[in-house]
Short mmCIF file of C-alpha atoms in Angstrom, two decimals:
data_model
loop_
_atom_site.label_atom_id
_atom_site.label_comp_id
_atom_site.label_asym_id
_atom_site.label_seq_id
_atom_site.Cartn_x
_atom_site.Cartn_y
_atom_site.Cartn_z
CA MET A 166 -3.01 -5.02 23.18
CA ASN A 167 -0.39 -5.92 21.06
CA LEU A 168 1.35 -3.84 18.35
CA SER A 169 -0.10 -6.10 15.42
CA SER A 170 -3.65 -5.45 17.29
CA ARG A 171 -3.29 -2.19 18.38
CA LEU A 172 -2.44 -1.12 14.50
CA ALA A 173 -5.10 -2.72 12.70
CA ALA A 174 -7.63 -1.19 14.81
CA LEU A 175 -6.38 2.30 14.45
CA ALA A 176 -6.63 1.53 10.05
CA CYS A 177 -10.32 0.45 10.94
CA SER A 178 -11.07 3.81 12.70
CA THR A 179 -10.37 5.61 9.70
CA SER A 180 -13.30 6.49 7.30
CA LEU A 181 -12.13 3.92 3.89
CA LEU A 182 -14.33 5.02 0.56
CA PHE A 183 -15.24 1.72 -0.95
CA ALA A 184 -16.78 2.63 -4.22
CA THR A 185 -18.69 -0.52 -5.28
CA GLY A 186 -2.62 8.61 -26.14
CA LEU A 187 -2.14 11.48 -28.06
CA ALA A 188 -4.25 14.74 -26.90
CA MET A 189 -6.79 15.89 -29.72
CA PRO A 190 -8.45 19.19 -29.79
CA ALA A 191 -11.49 18.46 -28.49
CA GLU A 192 -14.80 17.68 -29.44
CA PRO A 193 -17.75 20.04 -30.24
CA PRO A 194 -21.43 19.00 -29.94
CA ARG A 195 -23.25 18.46 -32.88
CA GLU A 196 -26.06 20.30 -33.83
CA ASN A 197 -28.52 18.01 -32.30
CA GLN A 198 -27.00 16.23 -30.21
CA SER A 199 -27.44 15.69 -26.67
CA ILE A 200 -25.05 17.41 -24.44
CA PRO A 201 -23.29 13.96 -22.34
CA VAL A 202 -24.05 14.37 -18.73
CA ARG A 203 -20.78 14.14 -16.32
CA PRO A 204 -20.77 10.63 -14.62
CA LYS A 205 -19.59 10.16 -11.04
CA ILE A 206 -16.26 11.43 -9.88
CA THR A 207 -16.16 9.38 -6.35
CA GLY A 208 -12.84 9.73 -5.05
CA VAL A 209 -9.28 10.44 -4.62
CA ALA A 210 -7.70 7.07 -5.92
CA GLY A 211 -4.20 8.12 -5.60
CA ILE A 212 -0.78 9.89 -6.78
CA ALA A 213 2.29 9.11 -9.22
CA VAL A 214 5.30 10.71 -7.72
CA LYS A 215 9.49 10.42 -8.38
CA THR A 216 12.25 8.59 -6.52
CA LYS A 217 16.24 8.97 -7.12
CA ASP A 218 16.16 5.66 -4.53
CA MET A 219 13.44 3.41 -4.98
CA ALA A 220 15.11 1.19 -2.19
CA SER A 221 14.45 4.56 -0.11
CA ALA A 222 11.17 5.22 -1.30
CA ARG A 223 10.16 1.48 -0.03
CA THR A 224 11.79 2.06 3.04
CA PHE A 225 9.86 4.92 3.70
CA TYR A 226 6.49 4.00 2.17
CA SER A 227 6.65 0.50 3.31
CA THR A 228 8.44 0.08 6.28
CA ILE A 229 7.30 3.31 7.81
CA ILE A 230 4.28 4.49 6.45
CA GLY A 231 3.34 0.15 6.86
CA LEU A 232 1.71 0.28 3.34
CA ASP A 233 2.60 -3.35 1.10
CA GLU A 234 4.24 -3.24 -1.83
CA ALA A 235 1.70 -4.96 -4.72
CA PHE A 236 1.91 -4.69 -7.96
CA PRO A 237 4.09 -3.08 -10.71
CA ILE A 238 2.07 -0.92 -13.34
CA SER A 239 3.16 0.53 -16.82
CA ASN A 240 3.10 4.96 -16.43
CA PRO A 241 0.57 5.90 -18.81
CA LEU A 242 3.19 9.07 -18.97
CA GLY A 243 6.35 7.34 -20.01
CA GLY A 244 9.92 6.55 -18.01
CA ALA A 245 10.25 3.73 -16.04
CA GLY A 246 7.49 1.69 -14.42
CA PHE A 247 5.46 2.22 -11.38
CA THR A 248 6.28 0.33 -8.07
CA THR A 249 2.98 0.49 -6.53
CA PHE A 250 1.89 0.39 -2.72
CA LYS A 251 -2.13 -0.50 -2.24
CA ILE A 252 -3.34 1.79 0.37
CA ASN A 253 -7.25 0.29 -0.05
CA GLU A 254 -8.77 -1.69 -2.68
CA LYS A 255 -9.02 1.90 -4.96
CA GLN A 256 -6.10 3.97 -3.65
CA TYR A 257 -2.60 3.60 -4.44
CA VAL A 258 0.59 5.05 -4.33
CA TYR A 259 2.41 5.22 -7.65
CA VAL A 260 6.86 5.93 -7.74
CA SER A 261 8.86 5.57 -10.60
CA SER A 262 12.59 5.95 -10.57
CA ASP A 263 12.34 8.87 -12.89
CA LEU A 264 14.16 12.06 -10.61
CA LYS A 265 17.45 12.75 -12.54
CA ASP A 266 17.09 16.28 -10.58
CA ASP A 267 16.33 18.29 -7.70
CA ALA A 268 15.03 20.86 -9.86
CA GLU A 269 12.40 19.35 -10.65
CA SER A 270 8.62 17.96 -9.70
CA ARG A 271 8.64 14.64 -8.22
CA LEU A 272 5.04 14.75 -9.64
CA TRP A 273 3.74 12.73 -12.07
CA TYR A 274 -0.11 12.55 -11.55
CA VAL A 275 -3.02 13.00 -9.12
CA SER A 276 -5.58 9.93 -10.14
CA PHE A 277 -9.26 10.30 -8.87
CA GLU A 278 -11.74 7.67 -9.55
CA THR A 279 -14.57 7.77 -12.16
CA SER A 280 -17.74 5.59 -13.02
CA ASP A 281 -17.23 5.93 -16.60
CA ALA A 282 -14.04 6.66 -17.83
CA ARG A 283 -15.55 6.75 -21.75
CA ALA A 284 -18.69 9.10 -20.42
CA LEU A 285 -15.93 11.86 -18.76
CA ARG A 286 -13.84 11.24 -21.96
CA SER A 287 -17.22 12.99 -24.10
CA TYR A 288 -18.71 14.99 -20.91
CA LEU A 289 -15.03 16.59 -20.81
CA ALA A 290 -14.73 16.96 -24.88
CA SER A 291 -17.84 18.81 -24.87
CA ASN A 292 -16.52 21.24 -22.41
CA GLY A 293 -13.65 22.36 -24.56
CA VAL A 294 -10.81 20.14 -22.38
CA ALA A 295 -8.28 18.90 -24.81
CA VAL A 296 -8.86 14.70 -24.53
CA PRO A 297 -7.46 11.77 -25.84
CA ALA A 298 -8.53 10.09 -29.55
CA SER A 299 -10.55 7.46 -27.05
CA VAL A 300 -10.38 5.16 -23.89
CA ASP A 301 -9.33 1.73 -24.40
CA PRO A 302 -8.50 -0.83 -21.12
CA ASP A 303 -5.00 0.22 -20.15
CA PRO A 304 -2.08 -2.39 -19.38
CA GLU A 305 -3.88 -3.36 -16.25
CA GLY A 306 -7.21 -3.43 -17.93
CA ASN A 307 -8.93 -0.61 -16.04
CA LEU A 308 -10.26 2.45 -18.11
CA SER A 309 -8.41 5.78 -18.01
CA PHE A 310 -6.90 9.13 -19.21
CA ILE A 311 -4.89 11.71 -18.69
CA VAL A 312 -6.23 15.54 -19.40
CA LYS A 313 -3.79 18.80 -17.69
CA ASP A 314 -5.70 20.99 -15.91
CA PRO A 315 -5.39 24.64 -17.31
CA GLU A 316 -1.84 25.15 -15.77
CA GLY A 317 -0.51 21.69 -17.38
CA GLN A 318 -0.52 19.54 -14.20
CA ASP A 319 -1.49 16.23 -15.70
CA VAL A 320 -4.38 14.65 -13.84
CA GLN A 321 -5.96 10.84 -14.43
CA PHE A 322 -9.29 9.56 -14.08
CA ILE A 323 -10.20 6.06 -13.35
CA GLN A 324 -12.79 3.50 -13.79
CA PHE A 325 -12.03 -0.26 -11.81
CA VAL A 326 -12.58 -2.52 -14.08
CA ALA A 327 -14.19 -6.51 -13.03
CA GLY A 328 -10.76 -8.22 -14.49
CA SER A 329 -8.58 -5.83 -14.38
CA LEU A 330 -4.80 -6.19 -12.51
CA HIS A 331 -6.25 -4.12 -9.84
CA ALA A 332 -9.36 -6.24 -9.35
CA ARG A 333 -7.53 -9.72 -9.37
CA ASN A 334 -5.66 -8.92 -6.22
CA ALA A 335 -8.55 -7.61 -4.66
CA GLY A 336 -7.74 -8.81 -0.46
CA ARG A 337 -4.31 -8.83 -0.74
CA PHE A 338 -1.12 -6.35 -0.34
CA LEU A 339 -3.44 -4.86 2.35
CA SER A 340 -0.98 -4.83 5.43
CA SER A 341 -1.89 -5.20 8.83
CA ARG A 342 0.73 -2.60 9.56
CA ARG A 343 -0.77 -0.17 7.56
CA LEU A 344 -1.04 3.49 9.62
CA SER A 345 -4.11 4.43 7.98
CA ASN A 346 -5.97 2.97 5.11
CA GLU A 347 -7.80 6.10 3.79
CA ALA A 348 -6.68 8.58 1.28
CA LEU A 349 -8.56 12.08 2.30
CA HIS A 350 -6.78 14.19 -0.27
CA VAL A 351 -4.02 14.77 -2.27
CA GLY A 352 -2.61 18.12 -2.97
CA TYR A 353 -0.08 20.27 -5.67
CA ARG A 354 0.66 23.35 -6.65
CA ILE A 355 -0.85 25.61 -8.16
CA HIS A 356 -0.31 29.36 -9.73
CA ASP A 357 -3.96 30.92 -9.96
CA ALA A 358 -7.33 29.52 -8.43
CA ASP A 359 -9.49 31.16 -10.18
CA LYS A 360 -8.35 29.52 -14.03
CA VAL A 361 -7.60 26.17 -12.11
CA ASP A 362 -11.28 26.23 -11.23
CA THR A 363 -12.57 26.51 -14.49
CA PHE A 364 -11.63 22.54 -14.75
CA TYR A 365 -12.15 21.05 -11.28
CA LYS A 366 -15.60 23.76 -10.45
CA ASP A 367 -17.36 24.35 -13.10
CA ILE A 368 -16.76 21.54 -15.53
CA LEU A 369 -16.32 18.19 -12.76
CA GLY A 370 -18.43 19.91 -10.42
CA PHE A 371 -15.91 20.25 -7.27
CA ARG A 372 -17.17 21.99 -4.06
CA LEU A 373 -15.28 24.20 -1.90
CA MET A 374 -14.89 22.82 1.55
CA TRP A 375 -12.51 25.42 2.90
CA LYS A 376 -9.92 27.70 2.08
CA GLY A 377 -7.23 29.54 3.99
CA GLY A 378 -3.84 30.64 4.90
CA ASN A 379 -1.20 32.17 7.05
CA ALA A 380 -3.12 35.07 7.47
CA GLU A 381 -6.76 35.63 7.53
CA ASN A 382 -7.55 37.44 4.36
CA GLN A 383 -4.87 34.67 2.60
CA PHE A 384 -6.09 32.12 0.65
CA ARG A 385 -3.23 29.49 -0.01
CA TRP A 386 -5.13 26.64 0.87
CA ILE A 387 -8.26 25.82 -1.32
CA SER A 388 -9.94 22.60 -0.41
CA MET A 389 -12.28 21.52 -3.30
CA VAL A 390 -14.61 17.85 -2.34
CA VAL A 391 -14.94 15.70 -5.73
CA PRO A 392 -18.51 16.16 -6.56
CA ASP A 393 -19.25 12.48 -6.10
CA GLY A 394 -17.60 11.96 -2.90
CA THR A 395 -16.35 12.64 0.36
CA GLN A 396 -12.34 13.17 -0.55
CA TRP A 397 -10.87 16.43 -2.16
CA LEU A 398 -7.87 18.24 -4.09
CA GLU A 399 -5.95 20.68 -2.11
CA TYR A 400 -5.27 23.62 -4.41
CA MET A 401 -1.45 24.83 -2.53
CA VAL A 402 -1.75 28.59 -4.40
CA ASP A 403 1.67 29.72 -5.02
CA THR A 404 2.99 32.30 -7.66
CA GLY A 405 6.47 31.99 -7.01
CA THR A 406 9.15 29.72 -7.60
CA PRO A 407 9.55 27.36 -4.85
CA SER A 408 12.13 24.79 -3.46
CA PRO A 409 12.55 21.63 -3.86
CA ARG A 410 11.44 21.50 -0.45
CA THR A 411 8.25 23.46 -0.65
CA LEU A 412 7.44 21.81 -3.49
CA GLY A 413 7.38 18.61 -2.54
CA ILE A 414 5.11 20.17 0.59
CA TRP A 415 2.80 21.20 -2.17
CA ASN A 416 2.80 18.32 -3.95
CA HIS A 417 1.44 16.14 -1.36
CA LEU A 418 -0.70 13.02 -0.02
CA ALA A 419 -2.94 13.67 2.90
CA PHE A 420 -3.62 9.89 5.50
CA GLY A 421 -6.67 10.17 7.76
CA THR A 422 -6.10 8.91 11.43
CA LEU A 423 -8.34 8.97 14.54
CA ASP A 424 -4.93 9.28 16.72
CA GLN A 425 -1.72 11.49 15.80
CA GLN A 426 -0.12 10.43 18.82
CA THR A 427 0.38 6.91 17.75
CA VAL A 428 1.10 7.15 14.32
CA ALA A 429 3.91 9.62 15.68
CA ALA A 430 5.65 7.23 18.34
CA GLU A 431 4.86 4.21 15.67
CA VAL A 432 6.53 5.99 12.77
CA LYS A 433 10.02 6.59 15.10
CA LEU A 434 10.02 3.12 17.03
CA ARG A 435 10.03 2.41 12.71
CA GLY A 436 12.57 4.17 12.00
CA TYR A 437 11.75 7.33 10.89
CA GLY A 438 14.96 9.98 12.01
CA ALA A 439 13.36 13.13 11.41
CA ALA A 440 10.81 14.68 13.43
CA ALA A 441 7.30 13.59 13.43
CA THR A 442 5.42 16.38 15.76
CA PRO A 443 1.65 16.56 15.84
CA LYS A 444 0.04 20.12 15.55
CA ILE A 445 -3.46 21.71 14.90
CA GLY A 446 -3.19 23.63 11.88
CA ARG A 447 -4.91 26.52 10.49
CA ASP A 448 -7.68 24.57 9.34
CA GLY A 449 -8.58 23.50 12.99
CA ARG A 450 -7.58 19.97 12.65
CA TRP A 451 -4.92 18.25 13.81
CA LEU A 452 -2.39 16.86 11.10
CA MET A 453 1.53 15.90 10.93
CA ASP A 454 4.12 15.81 8.36
CA LEU A 455 6.64 13.26 6.96
CA TYR A 456 9.07 13.52 3.63
CA ASP A 457 9.86 10.73 1.84
CA ALA A 458 13.89 10.61 1.05
CA ASP A 459 12.89 12.82 -1.98
CA LEU A 460 10.92 15.58 0.36
CA THR A 461 7.15 14.70 -1.19
CA ARG A 462 5.20 15.41 2.23
CA VAL A 463 2.80 12.55 3.32
CA GLU A 464 0.59 14.10 5.76
CA PHE A 465 -1.42 12.42 8.66
CA MET A 466 -4.99 14.17 9.54
CA ILE A 467 -7.72 13.85 12.02
CA ARG A 468 -10.47 14.95 9.47
CA LYS A 469 -12.88 16.94 12.61
CA PRO A 470 -11.52 20.19 13.55
CA VAL A 471 -11.18 20.78 17.19
CA GLN A 472 -10.92 24.64 16.65
CA THR A 473 -12.70 27.01 14.69
CA PRO A 474 -11.10 27.30 10.80
CA CYS A 475 -9.47 30.68 10.11
CA CYS A 476 -10.11 31.88 7.34
CA SER A 477 -13.31 30.51 5.88
CA PRO A 478 -15.72 28.73 7.64
CA LEU A 479 -15.08 24.22 7.01
CA VAL A 480 -18.19 23.15 5.16
CA ASP A 481 -17.14 19.18 5.25
CA PRO A 482 -19.39 16.79 3.12
CA ILE A 483 -19.71 14.53 6.22
CA ASP A 484 -20.90 16.72 8.46
CA LYS A 485 -22.76 18.96 6.78
CA PRO A 486 -23.97 17.70 3.33
CA ALA A 487 -26.72 20.26 2.46
CA ARG A 488 -24.20 23.13 3.09
CA LEU A 489 -21.76 22.34 0.73
CA VAL A 490 -21.16 25.95 -1.39
CA SER A 491 -19.42 26.98 -4.46
CA ARG A 492 -16.31 28.75 -5.03
#
């Protein structure tokens, strides 16, 4: 099998999920007014990060990872516009050239897809979350908005809309060189899991899949599945003052694969000079870590464990949908 065919088969082997302002005070529910119902949150829509050198970012995300550079979009938080790297029709990596200081976080925001952005805004407001005054079409034509989690991290929710820039480019920028066609999860540094749970678990309905750490009774990595899908957010619990390298490890994106060895060999052939070494993680899964030039981690993961996970049961919605439990 030639390289193009092998990479196409590798990409197709991953499980691809295709789901067909200013802040203002939260709106308290009025007397006799029905409480809004949470619309669906179906998956990870992407991650937005900063770089000092867009040329290096292009080399990493396009040449090494194999994602096509697609259309530019505006940055909803201000600053330089985003260069867009397309994973699939509903998942993207957004990169801006706004990194000025090596000590600052590279993460702008993580993004999740919802079936109804306006209804989700109303639902969050009814639960005491500060939300934008309204949800209007963004510059790309989708319905999206950003709120802050309980620790101040920006989180985007997006409803992809027919006729938007993303929709008009359906079927384009889907490289046959992609080493994966699905982002399994995003993760970012938090301080207090119980505090962050008040947003993701209690209000939004995210569900525990696994929690663990370097010791059996240490829970520093906590995987919370979206309420209406199979992808997840990973809390990276760190109460200290992480170095830029460590912060880049915590704030990350993970791709799915079924062939870790092929990915490892291919990134070396494409010029990735650092170590690309598959290993079995504490959750019993094969994984491999790569880093862009600004130290943001990109993980490749085989979803199904090959060893018994440490620390807590791993309850994957793909395997055991009826057994999902809350933290």
